[in-house]
Tab-separated table of C-alpha atoms in Angstrom:
chain	number	residue	atom	x	y	z
K	1	UNK	CA	42.146	13.429	-0.002
K	2	UNK	CA	38.645	14.808	0.744
K	3	UNK	CA	37.159	14.069	4.140
K	4	UNK	CA	35.112	10.841	4.390
K	5	UNK	CA	32.363	12.961	5.967
K	6	UNK	CA	31.517	14.079	2.442
K	7	UNK	CA	29.951	10.702	1.698
K	8	UNK	CA	27.238	10.877	4.391
K	9	UNK	CA	26.614	14.487	3.330
K	10	UNK	CA	26.137	13.493	-0.304
K	11	UNK	CA	24.059	10.473	0.704
K	12	UNK	CA	21.647	12.555	2.799
K	13	UNK	CA	21.359	15.100	0.013
K	14	UNK	CA	20.644	12.442	-2.622
K	15	UNK	CA	18.024	10.733	-0.452
K	16	UNK	CA	16.186	14.002	0.199
K	17	UNK	CA	16.275	15.091	-3.434
K	18	UNK	CA	15.057	11.714	-4.715
K	19	UNK	CA	12.354	11.487	-2.045
K	20	UNK	CA	11.141	15.036	-2.623
K	21	UNK	CA	11.097	14.677	-6.401
K	22	UNK	CA	9.138	11.404	-6.168
K	23	UNK	CA	6.541	13.045	-3.935
K	24	UNK	CA	6.228	16.109	-6.194
K	25	UNK	CA	5.526	13.828	-9.167
K	26	UNK	CA	2.850	11.900	-7.251
K	27	UNK	CA	1.099	14.105	-4.641
K	28	UNK	CA	-1.523	11.411	-4.090
K	29	UNK	CA	1.182	9.138	-2.685
K	30	UNK	CA	1.794	11.709	0.061
K	31	UNK	CA	-1.900	11.690	0.970
K	32	UNK	CA	-1.931	7.892	1.083
K	33	UNK	CA	1.229	7.804	3.187
K	34	UNK	CA	-0.090	10.312	5.741
K	35	UNK	CA	-3.213	8.181	6.181
K	36	UNK	CA	-1.440	4.838	6.204
K	37	UNK	CA	1.308	5.994	8.601
K	38	UNK	CA	-1.104	7.570	11.109
K	39	UNK	CA	0.615	10.941	11.023
K	40	UNK	CA	-0.495	12.911	14.138
K	41	UNK	CA	-3.532	15.106	13.546
K	42	UNK	CA	-1.571	18.248	14.440
K	43	UNK	CA	0.655	17.647	11.399
K	44	UNK	CA	-1.887	16.017	9.118
K	45	UNK	CA	-2.872	19.186	7.297
K	46	UNK	CA	-3.230	19.740	3.532
K	47	UNK	CA	-0.579	22.471	3.502
K	48	UNK	CA	1.857	20.197	5.338
K	49	UNK	CA	1.309	17.435	2.779
K	50	UNK	CA	1.936	19.809	-0.119
K	51	UNK	CA	4.910	21.500	1.576
K	52	UNK	CA	6.746	18.326	2.626
K	53	UNK	CA	8.163	17.357	-0.814
K	54	UNK	CA	9.485	20.879	-1.423
K	55	UNK	CA	10.966	20.979	2.085
K	56	UNK	CA	12.871	17.764	1.329
K	57	UNK	CA	14.150	19.186	-1.953
K	58	UNK	CA	15.204	22.419	-0.236
K	59	UNK	CA	17.086	20.514	2.474
K	60	UNK	CA	18.782	18.313	-0.122
K	61	UNK	CA	19.948	21.351	-2.122
K	62	UNK	CA	21.055	23.186	1.029
K	63	UNK	CA	23.230	20.230	2.018
K	64	UNK	CA	25.118	20.628	-1.254
K	65	UNK	CA	25.615	24.380	-0.927
K	66	UNK	CA	26.045	25.058	2.791
K	67	UNK	CA	29.209	24.938	4.869
K	68	UNK	CA	30.247	25.566	8.451
K	69	UNK	CA	27.507	26.688	10.836
K	70	UNK	CA	24.910	26.765	8.037
K	71	UNK	CA	25.680	23.129	7.205
K	72	UNK	CA	25.455	22.164	10.874
K	73	UNK	CA	22.027	23.848	11.032
K	74	UNK	CA	20.671	22.088	7.960
K	75	UNK	CA	22.172	18.881	9.312
K	76	UNK	CA	20.164	19.314	12.512
K	77	UNK	CA	16.990	19.952	10.515
K	78	UNK	CA	17.655	16.847	8.445
K	79	UNK	CA	18.364	14.846	11.597
K	80	UNK	CA	15.055	15.969	13.103
K	81	UNK	CA	13.175	15.027	9.938
K	82	UNK	CA	14.796	11.593	9.748
K	83	UNK	CA	14.111	10.964	13.461
K	84	UNK	CA	10.446	11.791	12.878
K	85	UNK	CA	10.348	9.391	9.930
K	86	UNK	CA	12.011	6.697	12.053
K	87	UNK	CA	9.432	7.120	14.825
K	88	UNK	CA	6.575	6.788	12.325
K	89	UNK	CA	7.924	3.614	10.710
K	90	UNK	CA	8.675	2.002	14.084
K	91	UNK	CA	5.086	2.610	15.171
K	92	UNK	CA	3.767	1.436	11.796
K	93	UNK	CA	5.690	-1.834	11.793
K	94	UNK	CA	4.288	-2.656	15.244
K	95	UNK	CA	0.679	-2.390	14.072
K	96	UNK	CA	-1.111	-5.536	12.874
K	97	UNK	CA	-2.255	-3.977	9.589
K	98	UNK	CA	0.220	-3.275	6.767
K	99	UNK	CA	1.304	0.306	6.142
K	100	UNK	CA	2.511	2.091	3.032
K	101	UNK	CA	5.017	4.913	3.543
K	102	UNK	CA	5.388	5.844	-0.136
K	103	UNK	CA	8.824	7.177	0.813
K	104	UNK	CA	10.498	6.982	-2.581
K	105	UNK	CA	7.628	6.543	-5.019
K	106	UNK	CA	8.375	3.722	-7.457
K	107	UNK	CA	12.100	3.684	-6.671
K	108	UNK	CA	11.938	1.453	-3.610
K	109	UNK	CA	9.633	-0.780	-1.616
K	110	UNK	CA	6.820	1.278	-0.091
K	111	UNK	CA	5.468	-1.278	2.371
K	112	UNK	CA	6.758	-0.654	5.876
K	113	UNK	CA	8.834	-3.597	7.122
K	114	UNK	CA	11.813	-4.099	9.405
K	115	UNK	CA	13.983	-3.265	6.404
K	116	UNK	CA	12.327	0.155	6.379
K	117	UNK	CA	13.181	0.584	10.061
K	118	UNK	CA	16.848	-0.287	9.527
K	119	UNK	CA	17.007	1.968	6.483
K	120	UNK	CA	15.753	4.881	8.558
K	121	UNK	CA	18.158	4.065	11.383
K	122	UNK	CA	20.988	4.388	8.864
K	123	UNK	CA	19.527	7.647	7.573
K	124	UNK	CA	19.479	9.027	11.120
K	125	UNK	CA	23.140	8.056	11.491
K	126	UNK	CA	23.860	9.709	8.146
K	127	UNK	CA	22.181	12.953	9.239
K	128	UNK	CA	24.147	12.899	12.508
K	129	UNK	CA	27.363	12.684	10.513
K	130	UNK	CA	26.215	15.657	8.426
K	131	UNK	CA	26.018	17.683	11.635
K	132	UNK	CA	29.562	16.570	12.459
K	133	UNK	CA	30.630	17.586	8.955
K	134	UNK	CA	29.224	21.059	9.506
K	135	UNK	CA	30.965	21.406	12.858
K	136	UNK	CA	34.267	20.349	11.272
K	137	UNK	CA	33.769	22.719	8.330
K	138	UNK	CA	33.531	19.859	5.822
K	139	UNK	CA	31.341	20.604	2.821
K	140	UNK	CA	30.909	19.826	-0.830
K	141	UNK	CA	32.389	23.225	-1.655
K	142	UNK	CA	35.268	22.901	0.796
K	143	UNK	CA	36.840	19.550	0.053
K	144	UNK	CA	40.387	20.351	1.027
K	145	UNK	CA	40.379	18.502	4.353
K	146	UNK	CA	42.249	15.215	4.354
K	147	UNK	CA	40.671	11.995	5.574
K	148	UNK	CA	42.198	8.677	6.573
K	149	UNK	CA	41.763	5.567	4.481
K	150	UNK	CA	39.746	3.732	7.141
K	151	UNK	CA	37.378	6.672	7.354
K	152	UNK	CA	36.683	6.467	3.645
K	153	UNK	CA	36.081	2.731	3.900
K	154	UNK	CA	33.605	3.141	6.794
K	155	UNK	CA	31.775	5.988	5.057
K	156	UNK	CA	31.586	3.987	1.818
K	157	UNK	CA	30.017	1.044	3.653
K	158	UNK	CA	27.431	3.379	5.174
K	159	UNK	CA	26.609	4.906	1.796
K	160	UNK	CA	26.294	1.484	0.151
K	161	UNK	CA	24.032	0.183	2.935
K	162	UNK	CA	21.696	3.163	2.640
K	163	UNK	CA	21.569	2.834	-1.161
K	164	UNK	CA	20.775	-0.895	-0.984
K	165	UNK	CA	17.989	-0.428	1.562
K	166	UNK	CA	16.492	2.485	-0.379
K	167	UNK	CA	16.128	0.567	-3.642
K	168	UNK	CA	15.773	-2.948	-2.205
K	169	UNK	CA	12.432	-4.549	-2.964
K	170	UNK	CA	11.617	-7.973	-1.473
K	171	UNK	CA	9.854	-10.664	-3.418
K	172	UNK	CA	6.220	-9.627	-3.569
K	173	UNK	CA	4.310	-12.776	-2.649
K	174	UNK	CA	0.978	-11.169	-3.511
K	175	UNK	CA	2.215	-10.091	-6.936
K	176	UNK	CA	3.685	-13.548	-7.503
K	177	UNK	CA	0.400	-15.165	-6.545
K	178	UNK	CA	-1.478	-12.838	-8.878
K	179	UNK	CA	0.884	-13.659	-11.706
K	180	UNK	CA	0.333	-17.395	-11.232
K	181	UNK	CA	-3.429	-17.069	-10.768
K	182	UNK	CA	-4.372	-15.367	-14.000
K	183	UNK	CA	-7.819	-16.275	-15.398
K	184	UNK	CA	-7.875	-19.239	-17.745
K	185	UNK	CA	-9.236	-18.524	-21.216
K	186	UNK	CA	-10.566	-20.970	-23.782
K	187	UNK	CA	-9.655	-21.028	-27.486
K	188	UNK	CA	-12.157	-18.237	-28.184
K	189	UNK	CA	-10.744	-16.047	-25.414
K	190	UNK	CA	-13.696	-16.566	-23.074
K	191	UNK	CA	-13.284	-16.886	-19.328
K	192	UNK	CA	-13.102	-20.456	-18.037
K	193	UNK	CA	-14.392	-20.806	-14.448
K	194	UNK	CA	-11.827	-22.362	-12.100
K	195	UNK	CA	-12.251	-23.701	-8.560
K	196	UNK	CA	-11.930	-21.062	-5.853
K	197	UNK	CA	-9.170	-21.816	-3.342
K	198	UNK	CA	-10.155	-23.120	0.066
K	199	UNK	CA	-9.842	-20.132	2.361
K	200	UNK	CA	-11.252	-18.719	5.571
K	201	UNK	CA	-11.826	-15.246	6.965
K	202	UNK	CA	-13.117	-13.790	10.234
K	203	UNK	CA	-16.357	-11.872	10.667
K	204	UNK	CA	-16.636	-8.687	12.738
K	205	UNK	CA	-16.908	-10.748	15.936
K	206	UNK	CA	-13.835	-12.853	15.181
K	207	UNK	CA	-15.827	-15.945	14.182
K	208	UNK	CA	-14.206	-17.972	11.367
K	209	UNK	CA	-16.070	-18.068	8.057
K	210	UNK	CA	-15.204	-20.757	5.505
K	211	UNK	CA	-15.655	-19.122	2.107
K	212	UNK	CA	-16.432	-22.365	0.310
K	213	UNK	CA	-19.395	-22.854	2.660
K	214	UNK	CA	-20.548	-19.226	2.605
K	215	UNK	CA	-20.900	-19.094	-1.191
K	216	UNK	CA	-23.312	-22.041	-1.299
K	217	UNK	CA	-26.278	-19.789	-0.485
K	218	UNK	CA	-25.357	-16.994	-2.926
K	219	UNK	CA	-22.624	-15.857	-5.248
K	220	UNK	CA	-20.107	-13.623	-3.487
K	221	UNK	CA	-18.180	-10.647	-4.804
K	222	UNK	CA	-15.090	-10.321	-2.610
K	223	UNK	CA	-13.553	-6.845	-2.578
K	224	UNK	CA	-10.060	-6.971	-1.076
K	225	UNK	CA	-8.989	-3.768	0.667
K	226	UNK	CA	-6.538	-2.451	3.217
K	227	UNK	CA	-7.616	-0.052	5.976
K	228	UNK	CA	-5.028	2.643	5.247
K	229	UNK	CA	-4.731	2.598	1.472
K	230	UNK	CA	-5.559	5.617	-0.657
K	231	UNK	CA	-6.911	3.616	-3.602
K	232	UNK	CA	-8.892	1.377	-1.259
K	233	UNK	CA	-10.514	4.477	0.231
K	234	UNK	CA	-12.180	5.010	-3.156
K	235	UNK	CA	-13.683	1.517	-3.146
K	236	UNK	CA	-14.589	0.913	0.519
K	237	UNK	CA	-17.540	3.373	0.737
K	238	UNK	CA	-19.100	1.781	-2.366
K	239	UNK	CA	-19.379	-1.722	-0.899
K	240	UNK	CA	-22.736	-1.198	0.912
K	241	UNK	CA	-24.370	0.218	-2.236
K	242	UNK	CA	-22.991	-2.632	-4.333
K	243	UNK	CA	-24.328	-5.160	-1.851
K	244	UNK	CA	-27.784	-3.587	-2.168
K	245	UNK	CA	-27.853	-3.165	-5.934
K	246	UNK	CA	-26.426	-6.514	-7.062
K	247	UNK	CA	-29.439	-8.430	-5.744
K	248	UNK	CA	-28.546	-12.134	-5.548
K	249	UNK	CA	-24.819	-11.443	-5.350
K	250	UNK	CA	-23.516	-10.854	-1.838
K	251	UNK	CA	-20.763	-8.245	-1.675
K	252	UNK	CA	-18.222	-8.415	1.126
K	253	UNK	CA	-15.156	-6.285	1.786
K	254	UNK	CA	-12.233	-8.502	2.803
K	255	UNK	CA	-10.071	-6.279	4.985
K	256	UNK	CA	-6.402	-7.084	5.405
K	257	UNK	CA	-6.153	-6.983	9.209
K	258	UNK	CA	-7.898	-8.063	12.442
K	259	UNK	CA	-11.628	-7.614	13.200
K	260	UNK	CA	-10.830	-4.786	15.654
K	261	UNK	CA	-10.378	-2.546	12.593
K	262	UNK	CA	-14.156	-2.405	12.166
K	263	UNK	CA	-14.262	0.427	14.720
K	264	UNK	CA	-12.661	2.687	12.126
K	265	UNK	CA	-14.661	1.316	9.193
K	266	UNK	CA	-18.250	2.065	10.196
K	267	UNK	CA	-19.445	2.143	6.584
K	268	UNK	CA	-18.562	-1.565	6.286
K	269	UNK	CA	-20.427	-2.825	9.352
K	270	UNK	CA	-22.365	-5.943	8.443
K	271	UNK	CA	-20.526	-6.216	5.141
K	272	UNK	CA	-16.915	-6.842	6.168
K	273	UNK	CA	-14.774	-9.920	6.640
K	274	UNK	CA	-11.218	-9.828	7.913
K	275	UNK	CA	-8.030	-11.478	6.694
K	276	UNK	CA	-5.556	-10.932	9.598
K	277	UNK	CA	-2.478	-12.392	7.910
K	278	UNK	CA	-3.326	-11.771	4.259
K	279	UNK	CA	-3.479	-15.498	3.537
K	280	UNK	CA	-6.862	-15.374	1.815
K	281	UNK	CA	-5.812	-12.440	-0.330
K	282	UNK	CA	-2.691	-14.357	-1.307
K	283	UNK	CA	-4.685	-17.526	-2.048
K	284	UNK	CA	-6.841	-15.608	-4.540
K	285	UNK	CA	-3.850	-13.787	-6.045
K	286	UNK	CA	-5.523	-10.512	-5.125
K	287	UNK	CA	-4.042	-7.081	-4.450
K	288	UNK	CA	-5.507	-4.036	-2.735
K	289	UNK	CA	-7.909	-2.977	-3.953
K	290	UNK	CA	-9.031	-5.896	-6.068
K	291	UNK	CA	-12.134	-8.002	-6.569
K	292	UNK	CA	-13.047	-11.565	-7.435
K	293	UNK	CA	-16.458	-13.159	-8.022
K	294	UNK	CA	-17.166	-16.636	-6.634
K	295	UNK	CA	-20.272	-18.527	-7.756
K	296	UNK	CA	-22.510	-20.830	-5.718
K	297	UNK	CA	-20.741	-23.809	-7.303
K	298	UNK	CA	-17.484	-22.748	-5.670
K	299	UNK	CA	-15.964	-21.643	-8.969
K	300	UNK	CA	-14.295	-18.304	-9.667
K	301	UNK	CA	-16.746	-16.616	-12.016
K	302	UNK	CA	-14.649	-13.520	-12.714
K	303	UNK	CA	-11.468	-11.790	-11.678
K	304	UNK	CA	-9.365	-11.090	-9.884
K	305	UNK	CA	-9.253	-7.530	-11.177
K	306	UNK	CA	-6.815	-5.035	-9.694
K	307	UNK	CA	-7.067	-1.309	-8.993
K	308	UNK	CA	-9.941	0.932	-7.935
K	309	UNK	CA	-11.000	1.740	-11.500
K	310	UNK	CA	-10.964	-1.899	-12.584
K	311	UNK	CA	-13.021	-2.934	-9.547
K	312	UNK	CA	-15.688	-0.293	-10.280
K	313	UNK	CA	-15.855	-1.388	-13.929
K	314	UNK	CA	-16.061	-5.032	-12.857
K	315	UNK	CA	-19.051	-4.318	-10.618
K	316	UNK	CA	-20.758	-2.431	-13.468
K	317	UNK	CA	-20.254	-5.444	-15.764
K	318	UNK	CA	-21.731	-7.812	-13.177
K	319	UNK	CA	-24.740	-5.525	-12.727
K	320	UNK	CA	-25.247	-5.304	-16.479
K	321	UNK	CA	-25.064	-9.074	-16.821
K	322	UNK	CA	-27.604	-9.571	-14.043
K	323	UNK	CA	-29.954	-7.022	-15.582
K	324	UNK	CA	-29.650	-8.602	-19.043
K	325	UNK	CA	-30.449	-11.963	-17.469
K	326	UNK	CA	-33.597	-10.492	-15.911
K	327	UNK	CA	-32.275	-10.870	-12.398
K	328	UNK	CA	-32.404	-7.147	-11.636
K	329	UNK	CA	-35.253	-4.795	-12.415
K	330	UNK	CA	-34.441	-1.404	-14.005
K	331	UNK	CA	-34.031	0.225	-10.586
K	332	UNK	CA	-31.254	-2.213	-9.760
K	333	UNK	CA	-33.138	-3.989	-6.956
K	334	UNK	CA	-32.621	-7.716	-6.727
K	335	UNK	CA	-35.239	-10.374	-7.430
K	336	UNK	CA	-35.205	-14.112	-6.740
K	337	UNK	CA	-33.010	-16.086	-9.130
K	338	UNK	CA	-32.210	-19.690	-9.799
K	339	UNK	CA	-28.878	-21.282	-9.037
K	340	UNK	CA	-27.720	-21.155	-12.647
K	341	UNK	CA	-27.563	-17.380	-12.615
K	342	UNK	CA	-25.373	-17.260	-9.526
K	343	UNK	CA	-23.070	-20.131	-10.424
K	344	UNK	CA	-19.609	-19.976	-11.901
K	345	UNK	CA	-21.120	-18.916	-15.229
K	346	UNK	CA	-22.350	-15.580	-13.891
K	347	UNK	CA	-19.539	-13.730	-15.653
K	348	UNK	CA	-18.095	-15.381	-18.719
K	349	UNK	CA	-16.225	-12.584	-20.471
K	350	UNK	CA	-12.517	-12.377	-21.204
K	351	UNK	CA	-11.376	-11.845	-17.611
């Protein structure tokens, strides 16, 4: 019977190959992960980002082909890599803002949680057993060593646990909220304004802001973002310009995290609200990035729309509507308007 140490060896190889292949197919996910996970500046280099997926693939292939001292060496390299990953996820899960590791692309859950920590703990254990396999001359090629039944059982449990935690995806409360908060359409397919949920955010100084009260003075376009999100990085710098060009509509970035994050988001000063626990984002059924328009009557006038491209298009539609209504002059600068133009009927398309 082959040695039970083959199972951790095959598990580590499979994880590396799947992870590397997922990153090669989506290089942007690596960029987002490096930013979101706060990879140290010494390692956060373009060539490191591009090399990492191929390094994982090379290690995964080497695990299948090596034996003896060579296998022990690649096992040590794999152990070092997995320990580094574990350190990053432990630090990430302790931060107040959510983080996205993008570890396995679309195969598993990318948000860093305690499940991610335990998964990486098991991967470290798996890599340690690969080193043992190399020292005992156990390899995929050399499968002649016998193993006891209990060893096979223990190794099978380890393999199953790693597989479950790699592909396990918890119920996405934000996605569920979005699914249940789709815009209502009338018989002609036009948008029907609905009441905005009662929600509160914090301003840059930590003072609570009740959204239902804030929108009374002007319609508000809420742009939901996360501080360390690649797609959000496309939208965040545009918020100040949108706030200037949409005239009567106030544009605010709603950042998922505490007000202390403003120190790293200078471009949003004066135009940012904070949602420390993500409750407001969940109430609106919004993702990151996403946007929703709330009129002065407290009704949702458009959205939520999801994704950087959809948010940009949504803003362009609002601007066009305001210009057609004579609210904006050709240069895009705002002019005084009446309440009707900033009410829940501001956007009445098929969103």
